[in-house]
Amino acid sequence: MRLAVGGLTDDSDERGALTGLRMQFAFLGGTLVAHPLPSLAARFGGGALAYGTAAALIGVLATLGLAACFATAHERPRATADAAPARALRRR
């Protein structure tokens, strides 16, 4: 499996830092979903149906966020054989 950070930089330290940052944001996203879910379910009346409704609402919001990311992200053109090798993100 090829990770997206491999295309950003050839520096293994930077790839490690980017992967760590990605995991921190994944944890933050999980926390932002898990924390308000019980109170949101309580607003819908509690019980299994309320948790399902709250989870569906969060799912719709997550889908809209992913669609916004997809719409605004652009892939850079592929490098040709004549192009200069990839450089590190930070200057040394």
Coordinates of C-alpha atoms in Angstrom, one line a residue:
M1 CA 0.0 0.0 0.0
R2 CA 1.4 3.4 -1.0
L3 CA 0.6 6.2 1.3
A4 CA 0.0 9.7 0.1
V5 CA 2.8 11.2 2.2
G6 CA 5.3 9.3 0.0
G7 CA 4.5 11.6 -2.9
L8 CA 5.1 14.7 -0.8
T9 CA 8.7 14.3 0.2
D10 CA 11.6 11.9 -0.1
D11 CA 12.8 12.8 3.4
S12 CA 11.9 9.9 5.8
D13 CA 11.9 12.1 8.8
E14 CA 9.3 14.4 7.2
R15 CA 7.2 11.4 6.1
G16 CA 7.2 10.2 9.7
A17 CA 6.2 13.7 11.0
L18 CA 3.4 13.9 8.5
T19 CA 2.2 10.4 9.4
G20 CA 2.2 11.4 13.1
L21 CA 0.3 14.5 12.3
R22 CA -2.2 12.5 10.3
M23 CA -2.8 10.2 13.2
Q24 CA -3.3 13.2 15.6
F25 CA -6.0 14.6 13.3
A26 CA -7.6 11.1 13.1
F27 CA -7.7 11.0 16.9
L28 CA -9.1 14.5 17.0
G29 CA -11.8 13.6 14.5
G30 CA -12.8 10.5 16.6
T31 CA -13.0 12.6 19.7
L32 CA -15.1 15.2 18.0
V33 CA -17.6 12.5 17.1
A34 CA -17.5 10.5 20.3
H35 CA -17.9 13.4 22.7
P36 CA -21.1 15.0 21.5
L37 CA -22.9 11.8 20.5
P38 CA -24.4 11.0 23.9
S39 CA -25.7 14.5 24.4
L40 CA -27.0 14.6 20.8
A41 CA -28.8 11.3 21.3
A42 CA -30.3 12.7 24.5
R43 CA -31.7 15.6 22.6
F44 CA -33.4 13.1 20.2
G45 CA -35.1 11.4 23.2
G46 CA -32.5 8.8 24.3
G47 CA -32.6 5.1 23.5
A48 CA -31.3 3.1 20.6
L49 CA -33.3 4.9 17.9
A50 CA -32.0 8.3 19.2
Y51 CA -28.4 7.0 19.0
G52 CA -29.0 5.8 15.4
T53 CA -30.5 9.2 14.5
A54 CA -27.6 11.0 16.0
A55 CA -25.1 8.8 14.3
A56 CA -26.8 9.3 11.0
L57 CA -26.7 13.0 11.4
I58 CA -23.0 12.9 12.2
G59 CA -22.5 10.6 9.2
V60 CA -24.2 13.1 6.9
L61 CA -22.0 16.0 8.3
A62 CA -18.9 13.8 7.7
T63 CA -20.0 13.0 4.2
L64 CA -20.4 16.7 3.4
G65 CA -17.0 17.5 4.9
L66 CA -15.4 14.8 2.7
A67 CA -17.2 16.0 -0.3
A68 CA -15.9 19.5 0.4
C69 CA -12.3 18.2 0.7
F70 CA -12.7 16.3 -2.6
A71 CA -14.1 19.3 -4.4
T72 CA -11.2 21.6 -3.2
A73 CA -8.2 19.2 -3.5
H74 CA -6.2 19.1 -6.6
E75 CA -3.7 16.5 -7.7
R76 CA -0.4 17.9 -8.9
P77 CA 0.8 16.7 -12.3
R78 CA 2.9 13.6 -12.5
A79 CA 6.6 14.1 -12.8
T80 CA 8.3 13.1 -16.1
A81 CA 11.6 11.4 -16.4
D82 CA 13.3 14.7 -17.3
A83 CA 11.9 16.5 -14.1
A84 CA 14.1 17.2 -11.2
P85 CA 14.0 14.8 -8.3
A86 CA 11.5 15.5 -5.4
R87 CA 12.9 17.7 -2.7
A88 CA 12.2 18.0 1.0
L89 CA 9.3 20.2 2.2
R90 CA 11.5 22.2 4.5
R91 CA 14.6 24.1 3.6
R92 CA 17.8 23.0 5.2

